[in-house]
Amino acid sequence: MTKLFFKMGVMVLPLMLPACEGAGEQNATVSPEKDPLNVVFMIGDGMGVGQLTTMFYYKDGASAFEDFKEVGFINTSSASNKVTDSAGAGTAFATGQKSFNRGLGLDMDSMPVPSILSVLKSQGYQTGLVSVSSITHATPAAFYAKVTDRDMEEEIAEQLVGANLDFFAGGGLSFFNKRNDGRDLFEELVALGYRMDSVQVGSVGDVGVPYGYLLADGGLEPRHKGRGDFLPRATQTALQRLSAAEKGFFLMVEGSYIDWAGHAKDKNFLLAEMMDFEETLAYVIDFVKSDGNTLLIVTGDHETGGVSVGKGKSIDEVEVYFNTDQHTADLVPVFAMGPGAENFKGFYQNNDIFHKILRSLGADQ
Ligand SMILES: [Zn+2]
C-alpha cells in the first residue's frame, strides 16, 4: 500500500473547528496540497456497549477496537421515536437530519433530503456500500433511497440503479430480477456498465468501472450458518476498487446481523457476528494506518437486545443477558481513527455524524 501521506511530504494538521455544531460546515480548513480524504463508515447494526463488552469477554486476545484513541457517544433517537429503527437511524447518518422511523432519506414532511453519497458524488468522490443483508435493506438503502417505508424494497432496488454507486455488495437479488413489474434490474445494471456478479465477490480487475455483487435472494446467511468471510472480503475488494480513485472515496460497511442476534436473544449468534465485524474492522484499520489519508468511523445505529454482561455460574465466569428482544434507546459508542478523528469525541446526536464527516472532508453541503 502506498503511503501517499508520507510520500507527498505533507503534514496533516488538525482541522480548525468551529465551536458550534452545524454552524461552520462551509468553512472547514483543509490544506489545499493534501489529497482528498477518504471515509470508511462502519455501522454495526444493533451494536451498543453490551455487544462490544460481550466480544471483549469472550474473544481470545486483544480486540481491534482497542486501537481507537478517539471515542464518543451518540443518542440514536429518531424524530418520531425515542427508540429508533434502522431506517430512522440510517436516514440521520446519511442525510444529517433526524426523521421518522420506517422512512428512508426523507424529512419529517416526507420531502427528499440529499444523502452524503450524492453530496460527495457530485464533488467527484467514488462511493460504495457493503452489507451482509439485502442491499435494499434499511441501513444501506438510507444512503441512496427516498421512500416513505423501508419495506418498499422493489422501489428501493429501482432507486439503486439510478444511484450511480461505484461499488456495492450484499444480498437482495430477488428485488432486482424477480420483480412484480417484470423488469430485470440486474441486466439493467449490466447495460449501465456495471460488472455484476451473483455468485461471489471476485477481485476487481478493471478499476475504471463500477462493480455490483448481489449474492443472495434476500440477506446473506448468518456467519455461524455458513456465510463465510463475505464481509471482510467484500470490504477488502471495495477498498481495492475505490482507493484507485483520484478524488477520494466514501465507503459504508454494515455488520447487519448483530441486530438480528439481539432480536433472537442468541449469544452465539451475537458473538459470531461481532467477530465477523471485528475481522472486517481489523482489515480496515490496516488500510487506514497504511493509507494515512482515510478517516474511519465505527458506530452502531442503535442497540438491540438490552445486552449486558453479568455474573455467571461461578465467580470467575460471566454470562450474557438479553433484557429485551427489541431495539433500545441506549447510547451507542462512536470510534474514529485517521485525519479528522478528533471531531468524533464527546457526546452528540446520531445525525451530527453526517456533519462531522463533511467538516472533516472540508466538503461543502
Ligand atoms: Zn432490528
Coordinates of C-alpha atoms and ligand atoms in Angstrom, one line a residue:
M1 CA 0.0 0.0 0.0
T2 CA 1.4 3.4 -1.0
K3 CA 1.8 5.7 1.9
L4 CA 0.5 8.7 0.0
F5 CA 0.6 10.9 3.0
F6 CA 4.3 10.5 3.7
K7 CA 5.2 10.2 0.0
M8 CA 3.8 13.7 -0.6
G9 CA 5.6 15.0 2.5
V10 CA 2.6 16.9 3.7
M11 CA 1.7 17.3 7.3
V12 CA -1.9 16.7 8.1
L13 CA -2.8 19.5 10.5
P14 CA -5.7 19.2 13.0
L15 CA -8.7 20.9 11.4
M16 CA -9.7 24.2 12.9
L17 CA -13.2 23.5 14.0
P18 CA -15.9 26.0 14.9
A19 CA -17.2 25.6 18.5
C20 CA -20.8 25.5 17.4
E21 CA -22.1 22.3 15.8
G22 CA -23.7 22.8 12.4
A23 CA -22.5 26.4 12.0
G24 CA -19.3 26.0 10.2
E25 CA -19.5 23.2 7.6
Q26 CA -18.9 25.7 4.8
N27 CA -15.5 26.9 6.1
A28 CA -13.7 23.9 7.5
T29 CA -10.0 24.3 6.9
V30 CA -8.2 21.7 4.8
S31 CA -4.7 22.0 3.5
P32 CA -5.0 22.5 -0.3
E33 CA -2.0 20.4 -1.1
K34 CA -3.4 17.4 0.7
D35 CA -5.2 14.6 -1.1
P36 CA -8.9 14.4 -0.6
L37 CA -9.8 12.5 2.5
N38 CA -11.3 9.0 2.1
V39 CA -14.0 7.9 4.5
V40 CA -14.9 4.4 5.7
F41 CA -18.0 4.4 7.8
M42 CA -18.7 1.1 9.5
I43 CA -22.1 0.5 11.1
G44 CA -22.7 -2.4 13.4
D45 CA -26.5 -2.7 13.2
G46 CA -27.7 -3.1 16.8
M47 CA -24.2 -2.7 18.3
G48 CA -24.1 -1.0 21.6
V49 CA -21.8 -1.2 24.6
G50 CA -23.2 -4.6 25.7
Q51 CA -22.4 -6.2 22.3
L52 CA -18.8 -4.8 22.4
T53 CA -18.5 -6.0 26.0
T54 CA -19.6 -9.4 25.1
M55 CA -16.9 -9.7 22.5
F56 CA -14.3 -8.3 24.9
Y57 CA -15.0 -11.0 27.4
Y58 CA -15.5 -14.0 25.1
K59 CA -12.8 -13.3 22.4
D60 CA -9.3 -14.6 22.9
G61 CA -6.6 -12.0 22.7
A62 CA -6.8 -8.3 22.0
S63 CA -9.6 -6.6 20.1
A64 CA -9.1 -4.4 17.1
F65 CA -11.4 -1.9 18.9
E66 CA -8.5 -1.3 21.4
D67 CA -6.7 0.5 18.6
F68 CA -9.0 3.5 18.9
K69 CA -8.0 6.6 20.8
E70 CA -11.0 8.8 19.9
V71 CA -14.3 7.6 21.3
G72 CA -17.6 9.4 21.6
F73 CA -21.3 8.6 22.3
I74 CA -24.4 9.2 20.3
N75 CA -28.1 9.5 21.1
T76 CA -29.8 7.4 18.5
S77 CA -33.4 8.6 18.9
S78 CA -35.2 9.4 15.7
A79 CA -37.5 12.5 15.3
S80 CA -40.6 10.3 15.7
N81 CA -39.5 7.7 18.3
K82 CA -37.2 7.7 21.3
V83 CA -36.3 4.1 20.2
T84 CA -35.3 4.3 16.6
D85 CA -35.4 1.7 13.9
S86 CA -32.6 1.2 11.4
A87 CA -34.4 3.3 8.8
G88 CA -34.7 6.4 11.1
A89 CA -31.1 5.9 12.3
G90 CA -29.7 5.3 8.7
T91 CA -31.5 8.4 7.5
A92 CA -29.9 10.5 10.3
F93 CA -26.4 9.2 9.4
A94 CA -26.9 9.6 5.6
T95 CA -28.7 12.9 5.5
G96 CA -27.8 14.8 8.6
Q97 CA -31.4 15.1 9.6
K98 CA -33.3 13.1 12.2
S99 CA -36.6 11.9 10.7
F100 CA -39.3 9.3 11.2
N101 CA -39.0 5.6 11.8
R102 CA -39.5 3.4 8.7
G103 CA -38.8 6.2 6.2
L104 CA -35.6 6.4 4.2
G105 CA -33.9 9.6 3.0
L106 CA -37.0 11.8 3.7
D107 CA -37.5 14.7 6.2
M108 CA -40.5 14.9 8.6
D109 CA -42.6 16.4 5.7
S110 CA -41.6 13.4 3.5
M111 CA -39.5 15.6 1.3
P112 CA -36.3 14.0 0.0
V113 CA -33.0 15.1 1.6
P114 CA -29.7 14.7 -0.2
S115 CA -27.6 11.8 1.1
I116 CA -23.9 12.1 1.8
L117 CA -23.4 9.7 -1.1
S118 CA -24.9 12.1 -3.6
V119 CA -23.3 15.2 -2.0
L120 CA -19.8 13.6 -2.3
K121 CA -20.6 12.0 -5.7
S122 CA -21.3 15.5 -7.1
Q123 CA -17.9 16.5 -5.9
G124 CA -16.1 13.7 -7.7
Y125 CA -15.9 11.1 -4.9
Q126 CA -16.2 7.4 -5.5
T127 CA -18.9 5.8 -3.4
G128 CA -19.6 2.2 -2.2
L129 CA -21.9 0.2 0.1
V130 CA -21.3 -3.2 1.6
S131 CA -23.8 -5.1 3.7
V132 CA -24.5 -8.7 4.7
S133 CA -28.2 -8.0 4.5
S134 CA -30.1 -7.2 1.3
I135 CA -28.5 -4.1 -0.2
T136 CA -32.1 -2.7 -0.3
H137 CA -32.4 -3.2 3.5
A138 CA -32.9 -0.1 5.7
T139 CA -29.3 0.7 6.6
P140 CA -27.7 0.6 3.2
A141 CA -30.8 1.9 1.5
A142 CA -30.8 5.0 3.7
F143 CA -27.7 6.1 1.8
Y144 CA -29.4 6.2 -1.6
A145 CA -33.2 5.7 -1.5
K146 CA -36.1 8.1 -0.8
V147 CA -39.1 6.1 0.2
T148 CA -41.8 6.5 2.9
D149 CA -41.5 2.9 4.1
R150 CA -38.4 0.6 4.3
D151 CA -40.4 -2.4 3.1
M152 CA -40.7 -0.9 -0.4
E153 CA -37.7 -2.9 -1.5
E154 CA -38.6 -3.2 -5.2
E155 CA -38.8 0.6 -5.4
I156 CA -35.6 0.8 -3.4
A157 CA -33.8 -1.5 -5.8
E158 CA -35.0 0.7 -8.7
Q159 CA -33.5 3.7 -7.0
L160 CA -30.2 1.9 -6.6
V161 CA -30.0 1.6 -10.4
G162 CA -30.0 5.4 -10.6
A163 CA -27.8 5.9 -7.6
N164 CA -24.5 5.9 -9.5
L165 CA -22.6 3.9 -6.9
D166 CA -19.1 2.7 -7.9
F167 CA -19.3 -0.4 -5.8
F168 CA -21.9 -2.3 -3.9
A169 CA -22.0 -5.8 -2.4
G170 CA -24.7 -7.6 -0.4
G171 CA -27.9 -9.6 -0.9
G172 CA -31.3 -8.7 -2.3
L173 CA -31.0 -10.2 -5.8
S174 CA -34.8 -11.1 -5.9
F175 CA -35.7 -7.4 -5.6
F176 CA -33.7 -6.9 -8.9
N177 CA -34.6 -9.9 -11.0
K178 CA -37.8 -11.4 -9.6
R179 CA -39.9 -8.3 -9.6
N180 CA -43.7 -7.8 -9.8
D181 CA -43.1 -5.4 -12.7
G182 CA -41.1 -7.9 -14.7
R183 CA -38.1 -5.7 -15.1
D184 CA -34.7 -7.2 -14.7
L185 CA -32.6 -4.6 -12.9
F186 CA -29.6 -6.9 -12.7
E187 CA -29.5 -6.8 -16.5
E188 CA -30.2 -3.0 -16.5
L189 CA -27.1 -2.5 -14.3
V190 CA -25.1 -4.6 -16.7
A191 CA -26.3 -2.4 -19.5
L192 CA -25.2 0.7 -17.5
G193 CA -21.7 -0.7 -17.4
Y194 CA -21.7 -2.5 -14.1
R195 CA -19.6 -5.7 -13.7
M196 CA -22.3 -7.6 -11.9
D197 CA -21.9 -11.0 -10.1
S198 CA -24.4 -13.1 -8.2
V199 CA -22.1 -15.9 -7.3
Q200 CA -19.0 -14.5 -5.5
V201 CA -17.0 -11.4 -4.8
G202 CA -14.0 -11.7 -7.0
S203 CA -11.1 -9.3 -7.5
V204 CA -11.7 -6.1 -9.3
G205 CA -9.6 -6.3 -12.4
D206 CA -10.7 -3.0 -14.0
V207 CA -10.8 -0.2 -11.5
G208 CA -12.4 2.2 -14.1
V209 CA -15.8 0.6 -14.0
P210 CA -18.5 0.1 -11.3
Y211 CA -19.0 -3.3 -9.6
G212 CA -22.1 -4.8 -8.2
Y213 CA -22.5 -8.0 -6.2
L214 CA -25.8 -9.5 -5.2
L215 CA -25.1 -12.8 -3.7
A216 CA -28.4 -14.0 -2.2
D217 CA -32.1 -13.5 -3.0
G218 CA -32.6 -11.8 0.4
G219 CA -30.0 -11.3 3.1
L220 CA -26.9 -13.5 3.2
E221 CA -26.7 -16.3 5.7
P222 CA -25.6 -15.5 9.3
R223 CA -21.9 -16.1 9.8
H224 CA -22.4 -19.1 12.1
K225 CA -24.7 -20.7 9.5
G226 CA -22.2 -20.6 6.6
R227 CA -21.8 -17.0 5.3
G228 CA -18.0 -17.4 5.4
D229 CA -15.8 -14.3 5.2
F230 CA -18.0 -12.3 2.9
L231 CA -17.9 -9.1 4.9
P232 CA -14.1 -8.8 5.3
R233 CA -13.6 -10.0 1.7
A234 CA -16.2 -7.6 0.1
T235 CA -14.8 -4.8 2.2
Q236 CA -11.3 -5.5 1.0
T237 CA -12.5 -5.6 -2.6
A238 CA -14.4 -2.4 -2.1
L239 CA -11.2 -0.7 -0.8
Q240 CA -9.2 -2.0 -3.7
R241 CA -11.7 -0.6 -6.2
L242 CA -12.4 2.7 -4.5
S243 CA -8.9 3.6 -3.5
A244 CA -7.9 3.7 -7.1
A245 CA -9.9 6.9 -7.4
E246 CA -8.1 10.2 -7.7
K247 CA -10.6 12.3 -5.8
G248 CA -11.2 10.2 -2.7
F249 CA -14.0 7.8 -1.7
F250 CA -16.8 7.2 0.8
L251 CA -17.5 3.6 1.8
M252 CA -20.2 2.4 4.1
V253 CA -19.9 -1.1 5.6
E254 CA -22.7 -2.7 7.6
G255 CA -22.5 -5.6 10.0
S256 CA -26.2 -6.2 9.7
Y257 CA -26.9 -9.2 11.9
I258 CA -25.5 -8.0 15.2
D259 CA -29.1 -6.6 15.4
W260 CA -30.7 -10.0 14.4
A261 CA -28.7 -11.7 17.2
G262 CA -30.2 -9.2 19.7
H263 CA -33.7 -9.8 18.4
A264 CA -33.1 -13.6 18.7
K265 CA -31.5 -13.2 22.2
D266 CA -28.8 -15.6 20.9
K267 CA -25.3 -15.2 22.4
N268 CA -23.6 -17.5 19.9
F269 CA -25.2 -15.7 17.0
L270 CA -24.1 -12.3 18.6
L271 CA -20.5 -13.4 19.1
A272 CA -20.2 -14.8 15.5
E273 CA -21.5 -11.5 14.1
M274 CA -19.3 -9.3 16.3
M275 CA -16.2 -11.3 15.5
D276 CA -17.1 -11.1 11.8
F277 CA -17.5 -7.3 12.1
E278 CA -14.2 -7.1 14.1
E279 CA -12.4 -9.2 11.5
T280 CA -13.5 -6.7 8.9
L281 CA -12.5 -3.8 11.2
A282 CA -9.0 -5.2 11.6
Y283 CA -8.5 -5.2 7.9
V284 CA -9.9 -1.6 7.5
I285 CA -7.6 -0.4 10.4
D286 CA -4.6 -1.9 8.5
F287 CA -5.7 0.0 5.4
V288 CA -6.3 3.3 7.4
K289 CA -2.8 3.1 9.0
S290 CA -1.1 2.3 5.8
D291 CA -3.0 4.8 3.6
G292 CA -2.7 7.7 6.1
N293 CA -5.4 9.7 4.4
T294 CA -8.5 7.8 5.4
L295 CA -10.9 8.7 8.1
L296 CA -12.5 5.6 9.8
I297 CA -15.7 5.9 11.8
V298 CA -17.3 2.9 13.5
T299 CA -20.6 3.0 15.4
G300 CA -24.0 1.3 15.8
D301 CA -27.3 2.7 14.5
H302 CA -28.9 1.6 17.8
E303 CA -28.6 -1.1 20.4
T304 CA -30.7 -4.3 20.2
G305 CA -31.5 -6.7 22.9
G306 CA -30.6 -4.6 26.0
V307 CA -27.4 -6.7 26.2
S308 CA -25.4 -6.8 29.4
V309 CA -22.6 -9.0 30.7
G310 CA -23.1 -10.1 34.3
K311 CA -22.4 -12.8 36.8
G312 CA -22.1 -16.3 35.5
K313 CA -22.4 -19.6 37.3
S314 CA -19.2 -19.2 39.2
I315 CA -17.2 -16.3 40.4
D316 CA -14.8 -16.3 37.5
E317 CA -17.5 -16.7 34.9
V318 CA -19.6 -14.1 33.1
E319 CA -22.9 -14.6 31.3
V320 CA -24.6 -12.6 28.6
Y321 CA -28.1 -11.3 29.4
F322 CA -30.7 -10.0 27.0
N323 CA -33.1 -7.6 28.6
T324 CA -35.5 -7.4 25.6
D325 CA -35.9 -8.8 22.0
Q326 CA -36.3 -5.2 20.7
H327 CA -34.2 -2.2 20.0
T328 CA -33.3 0.0 22.9
A329 CA -32.6 3.8 23.4
D330 CA -29.1 3.0 24.9
L331 CA -26.4 5.5 24.0
V332 CA -24.1 4.0 21.4
P333 CA -20.3 4.4 21.2
V334 CA -18.6 6.0 18.2
F335 CA -14.9 5.2 17.4
A336 CA -12.8 7.2 15.0
M337 CA -9.3 7.0 13.6
G338 CA -7.3 8.9 11.0
P339 CA -7.4 12.6 9.9
G340 CA -10.4 14.3 11.5
A341 CA -10.9 11.6 14.1
E342 CA -10.8 14.1 16.9
N343 CA -14.1 15.6 15.6
F344 CA -15.9 12.5 16.8
K345 CA -15.1 12.7 20.5
G346 CA -17.7 13.7 23.1
F347 CA -21.5 13.3 23.3
Y348 CA -23.7 14.2 20.4
Q349 CA -26.7 13.2 18.2
N350 CA -26.6 10.5 15.6
N351 CA -27.3 13.0 12.7
D352 CA -24.2 15.0 13.8
I353 CA -22.0 12.3 12.3
F354 CA -23.1 13.4 8.8
H355 CA -22.0 17.0 9.6
K356 CA -18.8 15.9 11.3
I357 CA -17.8 13.8 8.2
L358 CA -18.4 16.7 5.8
R359 CA -16.5 19.1 8.1
S360 CA -13.6 16.6 8.2
L361 CA -13.6 16.4 4.4
G362 CA -13.9 20.2 4.0
A363 CA -16.8 19.4 1.7
D364 CA -19.5 21.9 1.0
Q365 CA -23.0 20.8 1.7
Ligands
ZN1 ZN -33.5 -4.5 14.5

